C-alpha positions as CSV (number, residue, x, y, z in Angstrom):
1,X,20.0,-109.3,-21.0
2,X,16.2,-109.0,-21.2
3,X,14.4,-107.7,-18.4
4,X,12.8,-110.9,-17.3
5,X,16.2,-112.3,-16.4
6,X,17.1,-109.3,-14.9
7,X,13.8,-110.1,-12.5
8,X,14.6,-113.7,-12.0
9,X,18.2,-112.7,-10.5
10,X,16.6,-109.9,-8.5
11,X,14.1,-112.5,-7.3
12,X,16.5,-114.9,-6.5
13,X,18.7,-112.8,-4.5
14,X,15.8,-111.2,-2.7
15,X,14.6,-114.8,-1.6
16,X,18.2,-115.4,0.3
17,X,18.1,-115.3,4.6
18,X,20.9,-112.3,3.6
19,X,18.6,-109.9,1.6
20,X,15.7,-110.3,4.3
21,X,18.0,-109.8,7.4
22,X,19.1,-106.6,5.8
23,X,16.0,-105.3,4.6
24,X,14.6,-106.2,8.3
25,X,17.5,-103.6,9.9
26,X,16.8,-100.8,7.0
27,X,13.2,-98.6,7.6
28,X,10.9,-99.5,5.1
29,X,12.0,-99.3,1.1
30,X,14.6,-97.9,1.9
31,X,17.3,-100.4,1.2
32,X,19.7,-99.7,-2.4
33,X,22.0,-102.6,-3.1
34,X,25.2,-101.9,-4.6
35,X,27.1,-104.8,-6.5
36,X,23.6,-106.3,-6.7
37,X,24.5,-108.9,-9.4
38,X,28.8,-109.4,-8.7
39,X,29.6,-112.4,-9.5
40,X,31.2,-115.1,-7.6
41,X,32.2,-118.1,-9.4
42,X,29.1,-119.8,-11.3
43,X,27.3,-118.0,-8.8
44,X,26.4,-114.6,-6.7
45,X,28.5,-112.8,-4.7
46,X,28.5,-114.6,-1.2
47,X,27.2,-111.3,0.5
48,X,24.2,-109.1,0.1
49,X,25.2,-105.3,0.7
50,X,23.9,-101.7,0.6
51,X,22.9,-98.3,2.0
52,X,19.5,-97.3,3.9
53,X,18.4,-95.6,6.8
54,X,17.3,-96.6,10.1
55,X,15.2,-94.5,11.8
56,X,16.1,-91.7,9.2
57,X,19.2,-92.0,9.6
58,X,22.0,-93.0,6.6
59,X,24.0,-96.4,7.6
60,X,26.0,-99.1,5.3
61,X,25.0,-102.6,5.3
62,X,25.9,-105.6,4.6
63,X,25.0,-109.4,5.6
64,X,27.0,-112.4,4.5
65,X,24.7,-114.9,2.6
66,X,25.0,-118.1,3.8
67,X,22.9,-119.6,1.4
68,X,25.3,-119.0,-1.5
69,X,29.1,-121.5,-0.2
70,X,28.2,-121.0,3.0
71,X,29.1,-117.5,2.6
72,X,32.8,-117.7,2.5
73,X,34.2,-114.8,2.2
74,X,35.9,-114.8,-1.4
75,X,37.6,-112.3,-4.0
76,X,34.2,-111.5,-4.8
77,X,32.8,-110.4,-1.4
78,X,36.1,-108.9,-0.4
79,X,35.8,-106.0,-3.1
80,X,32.2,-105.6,-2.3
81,X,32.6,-105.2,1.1
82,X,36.1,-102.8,0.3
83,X,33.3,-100.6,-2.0
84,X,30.8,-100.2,0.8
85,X,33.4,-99.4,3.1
86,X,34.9,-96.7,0.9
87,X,31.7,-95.5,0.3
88,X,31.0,-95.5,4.2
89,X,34.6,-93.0,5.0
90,X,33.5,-90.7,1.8
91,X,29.8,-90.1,3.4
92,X,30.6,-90.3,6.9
93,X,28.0,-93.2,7.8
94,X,28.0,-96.1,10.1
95,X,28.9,-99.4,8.9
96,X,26.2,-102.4,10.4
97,X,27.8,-106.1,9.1
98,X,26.0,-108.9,9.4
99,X,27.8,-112.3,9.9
100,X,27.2,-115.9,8.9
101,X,30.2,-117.9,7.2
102,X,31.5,-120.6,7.6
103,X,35.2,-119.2,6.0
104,X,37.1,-118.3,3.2
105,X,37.0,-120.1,-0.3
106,X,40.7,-121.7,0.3
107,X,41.0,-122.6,-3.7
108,X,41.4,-118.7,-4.1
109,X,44.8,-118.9,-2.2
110,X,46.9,-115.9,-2.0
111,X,44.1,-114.2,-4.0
112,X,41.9,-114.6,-0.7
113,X,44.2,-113.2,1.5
114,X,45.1,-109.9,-0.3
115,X,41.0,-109.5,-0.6
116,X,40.4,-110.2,3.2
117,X,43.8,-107.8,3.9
118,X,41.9,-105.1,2.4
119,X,38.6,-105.2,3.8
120,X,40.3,-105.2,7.3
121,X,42.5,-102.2,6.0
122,X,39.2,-100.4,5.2
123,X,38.0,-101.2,8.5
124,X,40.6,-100.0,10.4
125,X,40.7,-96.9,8.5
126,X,36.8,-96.1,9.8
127,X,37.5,-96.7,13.2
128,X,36.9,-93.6,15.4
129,X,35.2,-91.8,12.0
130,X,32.3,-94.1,12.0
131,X,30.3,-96.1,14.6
132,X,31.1,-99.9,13.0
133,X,28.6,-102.5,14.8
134,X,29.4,-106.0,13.8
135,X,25.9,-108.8,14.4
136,X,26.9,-112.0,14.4
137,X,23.9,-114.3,13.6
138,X,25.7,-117.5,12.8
139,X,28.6,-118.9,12.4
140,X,31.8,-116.8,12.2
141,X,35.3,-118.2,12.1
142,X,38.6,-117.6,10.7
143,X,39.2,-114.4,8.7
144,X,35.6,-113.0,9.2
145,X,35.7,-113.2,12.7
146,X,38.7,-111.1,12.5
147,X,36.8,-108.7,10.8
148,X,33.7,-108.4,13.0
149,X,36.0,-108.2,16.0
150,X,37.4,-104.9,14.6
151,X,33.9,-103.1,15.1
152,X,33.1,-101.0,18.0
153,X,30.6,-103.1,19.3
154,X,29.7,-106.7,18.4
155,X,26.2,-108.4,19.4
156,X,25.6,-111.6,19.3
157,X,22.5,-114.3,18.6
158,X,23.2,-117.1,21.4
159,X,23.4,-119.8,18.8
160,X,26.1,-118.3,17.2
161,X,29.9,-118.9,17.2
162,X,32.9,-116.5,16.6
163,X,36.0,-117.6,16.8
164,X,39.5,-117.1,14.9
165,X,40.0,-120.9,15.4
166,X,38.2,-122.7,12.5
167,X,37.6,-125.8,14.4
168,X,35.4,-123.3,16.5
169,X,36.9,-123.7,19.6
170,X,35.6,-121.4,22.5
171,X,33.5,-119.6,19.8
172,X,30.1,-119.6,21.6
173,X,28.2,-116.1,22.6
174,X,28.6,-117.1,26.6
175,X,32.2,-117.5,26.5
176,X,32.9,-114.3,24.3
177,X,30.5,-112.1,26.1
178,X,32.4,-113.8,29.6
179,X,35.5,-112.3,27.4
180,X,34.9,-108.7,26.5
181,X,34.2,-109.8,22.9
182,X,30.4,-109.8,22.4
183,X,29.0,-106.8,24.1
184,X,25.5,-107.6,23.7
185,X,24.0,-111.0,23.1
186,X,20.4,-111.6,22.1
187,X,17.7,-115.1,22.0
188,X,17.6,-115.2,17.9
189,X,18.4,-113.0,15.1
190,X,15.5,-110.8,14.9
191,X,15.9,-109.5,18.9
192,X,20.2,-109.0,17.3
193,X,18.7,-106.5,14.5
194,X,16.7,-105.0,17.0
195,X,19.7,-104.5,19.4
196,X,21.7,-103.1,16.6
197,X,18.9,-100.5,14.9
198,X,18.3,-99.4,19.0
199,X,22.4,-98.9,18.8
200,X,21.5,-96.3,16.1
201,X,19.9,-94.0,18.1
202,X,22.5,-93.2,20.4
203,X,25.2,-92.8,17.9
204,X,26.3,-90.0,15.8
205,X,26.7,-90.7,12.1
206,X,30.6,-90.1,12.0
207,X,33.1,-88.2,14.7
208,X,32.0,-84.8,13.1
209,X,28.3,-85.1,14.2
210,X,26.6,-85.3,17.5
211,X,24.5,-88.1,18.4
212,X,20.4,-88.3,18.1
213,X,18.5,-85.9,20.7
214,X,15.5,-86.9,21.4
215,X,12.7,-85.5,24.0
216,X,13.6,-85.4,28.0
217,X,12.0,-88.4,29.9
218,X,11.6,-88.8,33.5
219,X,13.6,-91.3,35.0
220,X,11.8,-94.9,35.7
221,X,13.2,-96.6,38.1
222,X,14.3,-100.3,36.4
223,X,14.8,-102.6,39.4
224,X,18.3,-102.6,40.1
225,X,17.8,-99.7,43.1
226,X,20.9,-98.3,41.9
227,X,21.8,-94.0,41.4
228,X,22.3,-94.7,37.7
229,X,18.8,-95.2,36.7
230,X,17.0,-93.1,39.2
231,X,19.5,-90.4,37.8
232,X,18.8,-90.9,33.4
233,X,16.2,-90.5,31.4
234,X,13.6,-93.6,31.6
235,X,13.9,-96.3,29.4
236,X,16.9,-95.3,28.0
237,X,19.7,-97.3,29.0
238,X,21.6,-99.6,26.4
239,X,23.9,-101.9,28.5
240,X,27.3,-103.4,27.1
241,X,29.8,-105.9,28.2
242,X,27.6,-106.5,30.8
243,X,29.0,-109.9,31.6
244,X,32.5,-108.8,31.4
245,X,33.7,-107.2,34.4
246,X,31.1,-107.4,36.5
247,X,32.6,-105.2,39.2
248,X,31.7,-102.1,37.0
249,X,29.0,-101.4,34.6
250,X,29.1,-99.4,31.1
251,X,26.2,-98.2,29.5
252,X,25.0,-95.8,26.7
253,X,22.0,-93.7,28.1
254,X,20.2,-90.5,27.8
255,X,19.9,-87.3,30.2
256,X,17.8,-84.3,29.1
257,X,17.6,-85.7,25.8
258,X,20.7,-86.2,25.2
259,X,23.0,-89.2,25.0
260,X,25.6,-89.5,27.3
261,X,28.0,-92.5,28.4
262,X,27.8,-94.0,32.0
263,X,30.1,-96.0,33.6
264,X,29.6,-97.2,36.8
265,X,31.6,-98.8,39.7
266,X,30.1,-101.1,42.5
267,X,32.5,-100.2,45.6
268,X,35.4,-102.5,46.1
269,X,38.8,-103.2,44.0
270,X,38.5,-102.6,40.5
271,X,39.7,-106.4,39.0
272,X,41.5,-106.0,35.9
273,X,38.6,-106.9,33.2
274,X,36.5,-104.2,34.4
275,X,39.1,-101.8,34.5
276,X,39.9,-102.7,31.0
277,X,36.3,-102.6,30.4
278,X,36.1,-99.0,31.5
279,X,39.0,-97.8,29.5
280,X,37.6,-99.0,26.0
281,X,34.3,-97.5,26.7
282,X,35.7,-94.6,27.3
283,X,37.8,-94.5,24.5
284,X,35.1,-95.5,22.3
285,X,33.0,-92.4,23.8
286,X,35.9,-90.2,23.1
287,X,36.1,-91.0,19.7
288,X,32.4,-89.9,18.9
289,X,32.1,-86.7,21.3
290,X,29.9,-88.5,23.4
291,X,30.2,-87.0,27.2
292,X,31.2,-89.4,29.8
293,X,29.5,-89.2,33.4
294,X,31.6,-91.6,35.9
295,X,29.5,-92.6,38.9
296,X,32.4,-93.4,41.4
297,X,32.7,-95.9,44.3
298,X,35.9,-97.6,44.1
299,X,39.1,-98.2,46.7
300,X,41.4,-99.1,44.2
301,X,42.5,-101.2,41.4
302,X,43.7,-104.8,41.2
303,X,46.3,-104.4,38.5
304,X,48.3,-101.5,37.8
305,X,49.1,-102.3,34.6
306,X,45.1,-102.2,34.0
307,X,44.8,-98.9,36.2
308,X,47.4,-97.0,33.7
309,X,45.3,-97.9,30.6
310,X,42.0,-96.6,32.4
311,X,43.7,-93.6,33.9
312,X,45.3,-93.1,30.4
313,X,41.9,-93.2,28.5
314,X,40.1,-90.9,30.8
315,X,43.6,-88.2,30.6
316,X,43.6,-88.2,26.9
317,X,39.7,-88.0,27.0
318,X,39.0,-84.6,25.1
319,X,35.0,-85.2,25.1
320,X,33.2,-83.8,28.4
321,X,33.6,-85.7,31.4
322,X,31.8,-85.4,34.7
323,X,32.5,-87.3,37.8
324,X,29.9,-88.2,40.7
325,X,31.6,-89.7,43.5
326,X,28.7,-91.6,44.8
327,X,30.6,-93.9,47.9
328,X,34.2,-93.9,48.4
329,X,37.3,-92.7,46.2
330,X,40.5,-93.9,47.7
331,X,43.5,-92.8,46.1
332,X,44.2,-93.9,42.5
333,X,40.5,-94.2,41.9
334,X,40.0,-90.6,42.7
335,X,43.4,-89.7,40.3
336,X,42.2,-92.4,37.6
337,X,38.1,-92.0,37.5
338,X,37.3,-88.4,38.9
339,X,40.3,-85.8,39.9
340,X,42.5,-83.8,38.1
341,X,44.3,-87.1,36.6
342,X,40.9,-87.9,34.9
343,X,40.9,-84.2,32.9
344,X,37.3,-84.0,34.9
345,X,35.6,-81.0,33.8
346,X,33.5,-81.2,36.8
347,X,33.6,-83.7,39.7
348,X,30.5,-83.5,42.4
349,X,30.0,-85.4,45.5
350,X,27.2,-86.9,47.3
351,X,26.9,-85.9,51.3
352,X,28.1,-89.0,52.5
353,X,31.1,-89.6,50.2
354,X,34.6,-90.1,51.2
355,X,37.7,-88.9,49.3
356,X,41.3,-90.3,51.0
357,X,44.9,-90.6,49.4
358,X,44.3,-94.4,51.0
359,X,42.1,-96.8,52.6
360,X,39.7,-95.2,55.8
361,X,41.8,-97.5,58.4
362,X,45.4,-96.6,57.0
363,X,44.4,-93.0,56.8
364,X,43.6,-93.1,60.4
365,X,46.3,-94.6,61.9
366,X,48.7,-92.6,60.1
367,X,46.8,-88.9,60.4
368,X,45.1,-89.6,63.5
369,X,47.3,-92.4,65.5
370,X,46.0,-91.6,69.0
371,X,42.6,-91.1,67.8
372,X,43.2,-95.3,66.9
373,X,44.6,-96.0,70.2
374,X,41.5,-98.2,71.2
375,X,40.7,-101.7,72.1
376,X,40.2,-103.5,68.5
377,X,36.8,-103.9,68.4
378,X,36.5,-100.6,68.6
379,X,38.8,-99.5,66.1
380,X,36.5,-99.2,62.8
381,X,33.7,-97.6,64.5
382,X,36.8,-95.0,65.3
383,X,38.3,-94.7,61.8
384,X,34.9,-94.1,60.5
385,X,34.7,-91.1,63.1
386,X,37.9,-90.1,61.7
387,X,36.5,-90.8,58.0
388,X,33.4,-88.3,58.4
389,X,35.3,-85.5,60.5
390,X,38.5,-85.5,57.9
391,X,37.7,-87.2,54.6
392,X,34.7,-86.4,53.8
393,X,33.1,-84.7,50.7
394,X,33.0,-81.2,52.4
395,X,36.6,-81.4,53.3
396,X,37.5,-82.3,49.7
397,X,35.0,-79.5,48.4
398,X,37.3,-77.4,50.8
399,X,40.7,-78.4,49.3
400,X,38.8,-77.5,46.0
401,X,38.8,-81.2,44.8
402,X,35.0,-81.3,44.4
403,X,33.2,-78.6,42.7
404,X,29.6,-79.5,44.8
405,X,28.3,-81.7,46.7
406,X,24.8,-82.3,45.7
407,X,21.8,-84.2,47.0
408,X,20.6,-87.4,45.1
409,X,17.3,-85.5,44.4
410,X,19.2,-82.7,42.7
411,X,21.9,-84.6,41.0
412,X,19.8,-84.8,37.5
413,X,19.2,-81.7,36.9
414,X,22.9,-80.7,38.5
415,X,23.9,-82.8,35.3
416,X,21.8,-81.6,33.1
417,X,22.9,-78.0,33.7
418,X,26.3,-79.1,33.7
419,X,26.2,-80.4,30.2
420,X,24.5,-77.8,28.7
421,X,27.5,-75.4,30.0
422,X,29.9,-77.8,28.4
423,X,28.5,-78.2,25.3
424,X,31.0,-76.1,23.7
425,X,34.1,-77.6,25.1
426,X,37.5,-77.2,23.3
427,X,40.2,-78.9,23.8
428,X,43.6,-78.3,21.6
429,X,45.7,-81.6,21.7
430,X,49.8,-82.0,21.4
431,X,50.9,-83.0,17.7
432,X,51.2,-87.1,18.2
433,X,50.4,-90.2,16.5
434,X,49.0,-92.1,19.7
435,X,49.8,-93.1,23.2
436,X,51.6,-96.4,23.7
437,X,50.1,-96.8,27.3
C-alpha cells in the first residue's frame, strides 16, 4: 500500500469522536495506537486503542468508536482490547476504557461471545495489579456494560446510560451513582476525562508501586465544616460514591504529600449501602498499598450481614490503617472501624470522644443503675454524666484501647508522623485463596 493511503486511513481514523477523546486524556504527543488499522468487517475496528502517559505517567487506553456500527463491540475489538490488556498485566500499567456502544454485532454469534468472554477474563486478571477506571461517555449496554462495571472505579457523563439491560432500563448516571455503580459523575465528556486523568494522580501504576507524592499543602477549609478537610492537604480531596450511602463518605486525598484513603462516618447507624460502601473502598485501598485513615462516629450498624463484610475488609486489610475516633464508637463500630478487630495500627481519640461496648443510656443503666435512678427528664443529662466520667477517651487510653488522644489542632501532624513510622509495614498473610465473607 502506498504511503498516501496509509495517510488517508490514518486521517480517517484520527477524525473519529474516539481518537480525539483519547488523545484529550493522554499528555501531549504522546499517544501510540496499537492495532491502528484492524479490521472490522468492510470497515475499522469499532475501537480506538493505545498507550500514553498522563501527567508522565504510563496508562493503556482505549475508547469505543461510535462512529464506526455504533461501536459494537465485535471479534475485531474483542482481540484489540484482549492485546491492550495483556500488554497492560506485562507492564504493570493502569488500564483507562472509554465507553460508547450501543452493543455487540449479533451476526457474529457464538464468535461474539468467546471474544467478549475474553476481554472480561483479561479484566478480571488485572484487578488488584492495576488501577482499571472505566468512563462512560455514552451509551453502554449489554456485554460492555459488563465490562466497565468490572473496573475499580467507573465515572460517568450525566447523559449517559449503563445498563446490562439492552432496552436500557434504569441505565441513567443518577440511578447508578444512587446505586454504588458510578462513583463519579460529571456535566459532559470533557469534565469525565478530566475526572479520570485527576484519578491518575492518586494512583500507583500497579500493586508493586506506591502512588504519586507530591509537595505538602496546607489544608483549605472547603465548606463542609467537617475534621476531614481541615485535617488533609488543601485541594486535594477526590470524592467517590458520594451519592451512595450517604451516611458515610469515601474519599482519596492527600496528607504530607502523600495519598492516603479517607473514609468517614457521620454519627448515627451505619445503613447497609454505606457500610458496603466502606468495605469496597477499603478493599480497593488494600489492593494498591494505599493507607487508610477511618474518621470514626458511628453507634452501630443497620445490617449485620453488611457489618461482617466491612469488619472483614478492614481485618484482612494488610495496608496501614489509622483510626480517629472523632464522636462516639459504640460497640461493633469500635470492633469493625477502629479496635483490634480492624488490625488498626494506630487508633487516636479526640478529647470528647466516647468508646462503650453499647449505647451511652444502656451502658448506664446496666454499670451505673442507681446513678439512673432519676425522674425521666433527667435521665440523659445523667447518662451523659456517666458517659464523660466512665466512657470516655481517657478511660479507653487507660484500658490501652487508644494509643492518644490528641487535639484537633495537632491531629495533622499526629498523622503525618504516624505514617511516616508506618511506611515500612509488613504484614505476612496465611496461605488462602480468598475469604468467602
Amino acid at each position: 500500500m502506498s504511503i498516501e493511503k496509509i495517510n488517508q486511513a490514518k486521517a480517517e481514523i484520527a477524525s473519529t469522536s474516539a481518537y480525539k477523546t483519547i488523545t484529550d486524556f493522554f499528555d501531549a504527543e504522546s499517544f501510540c495506537e496499537i492495532d491502528a488499522f484492524a479490521k472490522s468487517g468492510e470497515g475499522f475496528a469499532e475501537v480506538v486503542a493505545g498507550f500514553g502517559t498522563v501527567d508522565g505517567m504510563p496508562v493503556y487506553a482505549f475508547a469505543q468508536n461510535s462512529d464506526i456500527c455504533g461501536g459494537a463491540m465485535s471479534k475485531a475489538q474483542a482481540a484489540k482490547l484482549k492485546k491492550l490488556y495483556d500488554l497492560a498485566l506485562k507492564t504493570g500499567a493502569p488500564v483507562v476504557g472509554f465507553y460508547d456502544s450501543i452493543g455487540g454485532r449479533l451476526s457474529q454469534g457464538t464468535e461474539l461471545l468467546a471474544g467478549c468472554g475474553e476481554v472480561l477474563n483479561s479484566a478480571a486478571a488485572l484487578s488488584g495489579v492495576v488501577p482499571q477506571i472505566s468512563v462512560v461517555l455514552g451509551t453502554c449496554l449489554g456485554t460492555s456494560a459488563l465490562n466497565a462495571v468490572s473496573a475499580d472505579i467507573v465515572i460517568m457523563s450525566e447523559k449517559a446510560q449503563l445498563s446490562l439491560s439492552v432496552t436500557g432500563e434504569n441505565s441513567s448516571a443518577e440511578y447508578n451513582a444512587e446505586n454504588g455503580i458510578a462513583a463519579m459523575t460529571a456535566k459532559d465528556t470533557q469534565e469525565a476525562i478530566a475526572m479520570a486523568k485527576e484519578l491518575m494522580l492518586y494512583l500507583p501504576s500497579n500493586n508493586l508501586n506506591m502512588a504519586p507524592q507530591s509537595f505538602e499543602e496546607a489544608p483549605a477549609e472547603d465548606g463542609c465544616g467537617c475534621i476531614v478537610s481541615r485535617t488533609i492537604d488543601g485541594n486535594s480531596k477526590v470524592k467517590l460514591y458520594n451519592n451512595y450511602g450517604k451516611n458515610a463518605n469515601v474519599r482519596l486525598a492527600r496528607l504530607g504529600g502523600q495519598v492516603v484513603g479517607i473514609v468517614a462516618t457521620k454519627g448515627g447507624m451505619l445503613d447497609c449501602k454505606s457500610t458496603t460502601k466502606v468495605a469496597k473502598f477499603v478493599r480497593f485501598c488494600d489492593a494498591f498499598s494505599l493507607p487508610v485513615i477511618s474518621f470514626v462516629n458511628c453507634s452501630g450498624f443497620e445490617s449485620i450481614k453488611c457489618a461482617a463484610k466491612a469488619a472483614s475488609a478492614y481485618a484482612e486489610a494488610t495496608t496501614v490503617k489509622i483510626s480517629v475516633v472523632t464522636g462516639k464508637a459504640i460497640g461493633s463500630a469500635y470492633i469493625a472501624l477502629a479496635g483490634t478487630g480492624a488490625n488498626a495500627d494506630v487508633v487516636y481519640a479526640l478529647p470528647e470522644a466516647v468508646i462503650s461496648p453499647v449505647n451511652v443510656e444502656a451502658a448506664a443503666f446496666i454499670m451505673a443503675p442507681e446513678a439512673m435512678k432519676v425522674p425521666v427528664e433527667q435521665q440523659s443529662a445523667a447518662a451523659e454524666k456517666f458517659a464523660e466520667e466512665n466512657l470516655s477517651a481517657f478511660n479507653a487510653a487507660q484500658n490501652g484501647y487508644v494509643d492518644g488522644i490528641v487535639e484537633e489542632g495537632q491531629l495533622r501532624q499526629t498523622l503525618i508522623s504516624a505514617l511516616d513510622m508506618l511506611s515500612g509495614k509488613r504484614v505476612p498473610t496465611l496461605s488462602k485463596k480468598h475469604s468467602t465473607i
